[in-house]
Amino acid sequence: MSAARENEAAQAVDKVGHNNMANAIRALSMDAVQKAKSGHPGMPMGMADVATVLFTRYMKFDPARPEWPDRDRFVLSAGHGSMLLYSLLHLTGYADMTLDELKSFRQLGARTAGHPEFGHASGIETTTGPLGQGLGNAVGMALAERLLARKFGSELVDHHTYVIAGDGCLMEGISHEAGSLAGHLKLSRLIVLFDDNGISIDGPTTLSCSDDHLKRFESYGWHCQRVDGHDPEAVAAAIEAAQASDAPSMIACKTVIGFGAPNKEGTAATHGAPLGDEEIAAAREKLGWPHGNFEIPDDILQAWRAVGQKGSEASRQWDERLSKADAALRQEFQRRMAGELPGGLDDLIADFKKNVISEQPKLATRVSSNQVLDALAETMPELLGGSADLTGSNNTKAKSQEPVSAPDYDGSYVYYGVREHGMAAAMNGIALHGGLVPYGGTFLVFTDYCRPSIRLAALMKQRVVYVMTHDSIGLGEDGPTHQPVEHLSSLRAMPNLKVLRPADTVETAECWEMALRSQDGPSVLALSRQGLPTVRKEGTDNWSALGAYILSPAHGDRQATLIASGSEVHLALEAQQQLRDLGISTAVVSMPCWEAFLEQPPHYRDEVMGPGSLPVVIEAASYYGWERWAGLDGIFIGMRGFGASAPAGDLYDHFGITTEAIVSAVRNGL
């Protein structure tokens, strides 16, 4: 940042004083929550001092350019205290965070939702609220910064990720996974400011928690400090020590929740409810803030605006460095940060499919996926893969990928360890940071562990790819604890999420292409453990992108439509041939993606589904949701309960998911 801008901002802050700067946050937070008759005033009031120190002295940002790639990232993991963030955005001059928006806190259509939502307003880096998720996101952001700094140099990538986290964030189990991973990878640009106020909704945290959080994080390899969160100089010194550390840092800031509310501060009464008019009036008197509701004196507002403006020169200087960078490096950086796919991807996928159609291999789709990744990794250097300790089972590591490790950060594959929660949350942060396309794997049944992060990725419409293998009872002997039954239905119920279940290697390549081209949400690839024959014998266009298509048309007037996904498609093809020998005409529909099929025009959906024919659904999973396509009177061949422990073939026979069962059902249904 330029010395002139720095000095101007520092002089303005000194003139009005730290207390007035912090009290502006407290007053706006009290007033907005009171007007909404809903919200959490205590955390913003307690952490106002810490936030003021961070933003006035250390944060690198430019409100006039909210998406400047080299800005510091600020994550409010304790998202219930959203008025802290909204107040900061308004005070520092983000154009879309007006005073009217603060007055509309928690109201329909306002940018100021109850918890910060990515995309609602500039300066909101991620959607937070589910506690601990923001901390997990921040780990991904910090990892992305280190990887991109290694690739493009510190002239273009050199920033910190700051987090405000509360007791709830650290009680949640995800904090263990995220903290352990960050410590292992030595993410020194990650600084967590812990609002150590000792209060949760139920009352004192001593009711439920005796942990020493700093000792826990020290065991992960973090640099840890304790400070008085209401002592600006102590907070500043701690942040500077954290910046100088070669490890991620946690600063436990001892604060008083609801600071300044004379009758309620330090109690759970300030946590999740308005203070009330009388308490707010008393707080104004105690804080020495004689101004009206939503009133910020001009000198204090201008001091905050000077803080916001000081980043403009740093942003301009960064532009100069970018313009002087090697042309190829500059273009690659800009392409990646824009989220654009590299040229030649269409040809790569088309050539891959031509080879598969020629060779017609029998492969598990998890193996097919690995072959696709081998090709993609050579073309897409921004691919950042990983697995939750199942690399050899998920087949998620391409041949050309090397592990990510500290301190060089040269690799493009993350060994996440048995940390499904942390992996999924970090992938969200990686996607939000920009410049990398994250994918990560585990078993489909363990989407239960990843679900909070998958849901947030869908809510934020982020391109995150989940490679979920062992997608049915076909995984065999591991038994019902590992055999997903209801998971496909559950995931298909989630808005903005594409659930992709390919039938063979050709469809696997097409589903990967769909996932990579998805700019409006994440994708789950549900992949088989067992080998599957090649069922697509033609077509280099992406038929899977239609969601469903007629894989094998009827011979004569269609009497039944066999609708299947993934590993059951080849059973439908076998049944079609046997039914044809019996004089029964059927069509086979492969449906790898419900969500994409719903986007097709009605006439195409009718063409595929064949209204008037008998619908027969075949999927080794729950029937729930298939009624949309088969109707209440349709026939279902699949799972009615949990699986069992046995070889895959025995299980398919035992549960009646066989060619013979399909043939019998059609004959009885006509």
Short mmCIF file of N, CA and C in Angstrom, two decimals, residues 46-47 49-51 163-167 170 190-198 211-218 222-239 241-242 248-256:
data_model
loop_
_atom_site.label_atom_id
_atom_site.label_comp_id
_atom_site.label_asym_id
_atom_site.label_seq_id
_atom_site.Cartn_x
_atom_site.Cartn_y
_atom_site.Cartn_z
N GLY A 46 -18.68 -7.51 20.91
CA GLY A 46 -17.49 -8.02 21.59
C GLY A 46 -16.25 -8.00 20.72
N MET A 47 -16.39 -8.24 19.43
CA MET A 47 -15.23 -8.34 18.54
C MET A 47 -14.98 -7.05 17.76
N ASP A 49 -13.50 -4.34 18.64
CA ASP A 49 -12.12 -3.85 18.81
C ASP A 49 -11.15 -4.64 17.93
N VAL A 50 -11.27 -5.96 17.95
CA VAL A 50 -10.38 -6.80 17.16
C VAL A 50 -10.55 -6.50 15.67
N ALA A 51 -11.80 -6.41 15.22
CA ALA A 51 -12.06 -6.15 13.80
C ALA A 51 -11.53 -4.78 13.39
N VAL A 163 -9.58 -15.03 9.68
CA VAL A 163 -10.84 -15.66 10.10
C VAL A 163 -11.22 -15.15 11.48
N ILE A 164 -12.49 -14.83 11.65
CA ILE A 164 -13.02 -14.66 13.01
C ILE A 164 -13.88 -15.89 13.30
N ALA A 165 -13.49 -16.63 14.31
CA ALA A 165 -14.20 -17.85 14.70
C ALA A 165 -14.63 -17.74 16.15
N GLY A 166 -15.70 -18.42 16.49
CA GLY A 166 -16.20 -18.41 17.86
C GLY A 166 -16.07 -19.76 18.53
N ASP A 167 -16.55 -19.82 19.77
CA ASP A 167 -16.52 -21.08 20.52
C ASP A 167 -17.23 -22.19 19.75
N LEU A 170 -15.18 -23.83 17.09
CA LEU A 170 -14.13 -24.70 17.61
C LEU A 170 -14.68 -25.93 18.32
N LEU A 190 -2.53 -18.21 7.06
CA LEU A 190 -3.85 -18.36 7.68
C LEU A 190 -3.77 -17.87 9.13
N ILE A 191 -4.59 -16.87 9.47
CA ILE A 191 -4.61 -16.31 10.82
C ILE A 191 -6.04 -16.31 11.33
N VAL A 192 -6.27 -17.05 12.42
CA VAL A 192 -7.60 -17.18 13.01
C VAL A 192 -7.66 -16.34 14.28
N LEU A 193 -8.65 -15.47 14.33
CA LEU A 193 -8.90 -14.64 15.51
C LEU A 193 -10.09 -15.25 16.24
N PHE A 194 -9.81 -15.88 17.36
CA PHE A 194 -10.82 -16.63 18.11
C PHE A 194 -11.51 -15.69 19.10
N ASP A 195 -12.82 -15.55 18.94
CA ASP A 195 -13.61 -14.73 19.86
C ASP A 195 -13.84 -15.53 21.13
N ASP A 196 -12.91 -15.40 22.04
CA ASP A 196 -12.89 -16.21 23.27
C ASP A 196 -13.73 -15.51 24.34
N ASN A 197 -15.07 -15.54 24.14
CA ASN A 197 -15.94 -14.83 25.09
C ASN A 197 -16.59 -15.75 26.12
N GLY A 198 -16.39 -17.06 25.99
CA GLY A 198 -16.87 -17.99 27.02
C GLY A 198 -18.37 -18.14 27.12
N ASP A 211 -12.29 -27.77 27.07
CA ASP A 211 -11.09 -27.82 26.23
C ASP A 211 -10.23 -26.58 26.42
N ASP A 212 -8.94 -26.79 26.22
CA ASP A 212 -8.02 -25.69 26.01
C ASP A 212 -7.75 -25.65 24.51
N HIS A 213 -8.48 -24.77 23.81
CA HIS A 213 -8.41 -24.77 22.35
C HIS A 213 -7.00 -24.48 21.84
N LEU A 214 -6.28 -23.61 22.53
CA LEU A 214 -4.94 -23.28 22.05
C LEU A 214 -3.99 -24.47 22.16
N LYS A 215 -4.09 -25.22 23.24
CA LYS A 215 -3.24 -26.41 23.35
C LYS A 215 -3.58 -27.41 22.25
N ARG A 216 -4.88 -27.50 21.95
CA ARG A 216 -5.28 -28.41 20.86
C ARG A 216 -4.65 -27.96 19.54
N PHE A 217 -4.74 -26.68 19.24
CA PHE A 217 -4.20 -26.20 17.97
C PHE A 217 -2.67 -26.20 17.97
N GLU A 218 -2.07 -26.01 19.13
CA GLU A 218 -0.62 -26.16 19.20
C GLU A 218 -0.20 -27.58 18.82
N TRP A 222 0.20 -25.34 15.10
CA TRP A 222 -0.14 -23.93 14.93
C TRP A 222 0.67 -23.05 15.87
N HIS A 223 0.84 -21.79 15.49
CA HIS A 223 1.39 -20.75 16.34
C HIS A 223 0.22 -20.14 17.10
N CYS A 224 0.24 -20.15 18.42
CA CYS A 224 -0.92 -19.75 19.22
C CYS A 224 -0.55 -18.67 20.24
N GLN A 225 -1.48 -17.74 20.44
CA GLN A 225 -1.29 -16.65 21.39
C GLN A 225 -2.61 -16.35 22.11
N ARG A 226 -2.50 -15.77 23.30
CA ARG A 226 -3.67 -15.26 24.02
C ARG A 226 -3.50 -13.76 24.22
N VAL A 227 -4.58 -13.00 23.98
CA VAL A 227 -4.51 -11.55 24.18
C VAL A 227 -5.83 -11.05 24.75
N ASP A 228 -5.79 -9.86 25.28
CA ASP A 228 -6.99 -9.14 25.68
C ASP A 228 -7.60 -8.55 24.41
N GLY A 229 -8.75 -9.04 24.03
CA GLY A 229 -9.37 -8.60 22.78
C GLY A 229 -9.87 -7.18 22.80
N HIS A 230 -9.83 -6.52 23.93
CA HIS A 230 -10.22 -5.12 24.01
C HIS A 230 -9.02 -4.20 24.18
N ASP A 231 -7.82 -4.74 24.01
CA ASP A 231 -6.58 -3.96 24.05
C ASP A 231 -6.04 -3.87 22.62
N PRO A 232 -6.26 -2.75 21.93
CA PRO A 232 -5.88 -2.66 20.52
C PRO A 232 -4.40 -2.95 20.26
N GLU A 233 -3.53 -2.46 21.13
CA GLU A 233 -2.11 -2.66 20.89
C GLU A 233 -1.71 -4.12 21.09
N ALA A 234 -2.33 -4.78 22.04
CA ALA A 234 -2.05 -6.21 22.24
C ALA A 234 -2.52 -7.02 21.04
N VAL A 235 -3.69 -6.67 20.51
CA VAL A 235 -4.20 -7.36 19.32
C VAL A 235 -3.27 -7.12 18.14
N ALA A 236 -2.83 -5.88 17.96
CA ALA A 236 -1.93 -5.55 16.85
C ALA A 236 -0.62 -6.33 16.95
N ALA A 237 -0.06 -6.38 18.13
CA ALA A 237 1.20 -7.10 18.32
C ALA A 237 1.03 -8.58 18.01
N ALA A 238 -0.11 -9.14 18.40
CA ALA A 238 -0.36 -10.56 18.14
C ALA A 238 -0.51 -10.83 16.65
N ILE A 239 -1.19 -9.94 15.93
CA ILE A 239 -1.34 -10.12 14.48
C ILE A 239 0.02 -10.05 13.80
N ALA A 241 2.92 -10.79 15.11
CA ALA A 241 3.64 -12.03 15.43
C ALA A 241 3.12 -13.19 14.59
N ALA A 242 1.82 -13.21 14.36
CA ALA A 242 1.23 -14.25 13.54
C ALA A 242 1.71 -14.14 12.09
N PRO A 248 0.41 -21.76 10.55
CA PRO A 248 -0.88 -21.09 10.72
C PRO A 248 -1.00 -20.61 12.16
N SER A 249 -1.78 -19.56 12.36
CA SER A 249 -1.83 -18.91 13.67
C SER A 249 -3.25 -18.83 14.22
N MET A 250 -3.34 -19.02 15.52
CA MET A 250 -4.59 -18.75 16.22
C MET A 250 -4.31 -17.76 17.35
N ILE A 251 -5.13 -16.71 17.38
CA ILE A 251 -5.03 -15.71 18.44
C ILE A 251 -6.32 -15.77 19.24
N ALA A 252 -6.24 -16.23 20.46
CA ALA A 252 -7.41 -16.26 21.34
C ALA A 252 -7.60 -14.87 21.92
N CYS A 253 -8.64 -14.20 21.45
CA CYS A 253 -8.91 -12.82 21.89
C CYS A 253 -9.96 -12.87 22.99
N LYS A 254 -9.53 -12.63 24.21
CA LYS A 254 -10.47 -12.67 25.33
C LYS A 254 -11.35 -11.43 25.26
N THR A 255 -12.64 -11.66 25.05
CA THR A 255 -13.57 -10.55 24.87
C THR A 255 -14.78 -10.71 25.78
N VAL A 256 -15.54 -9.64 25.86
CA VAL A 256 -16.80 -9.64 26.59
C VAL A 256 -17.92 -9.58 25.57
#
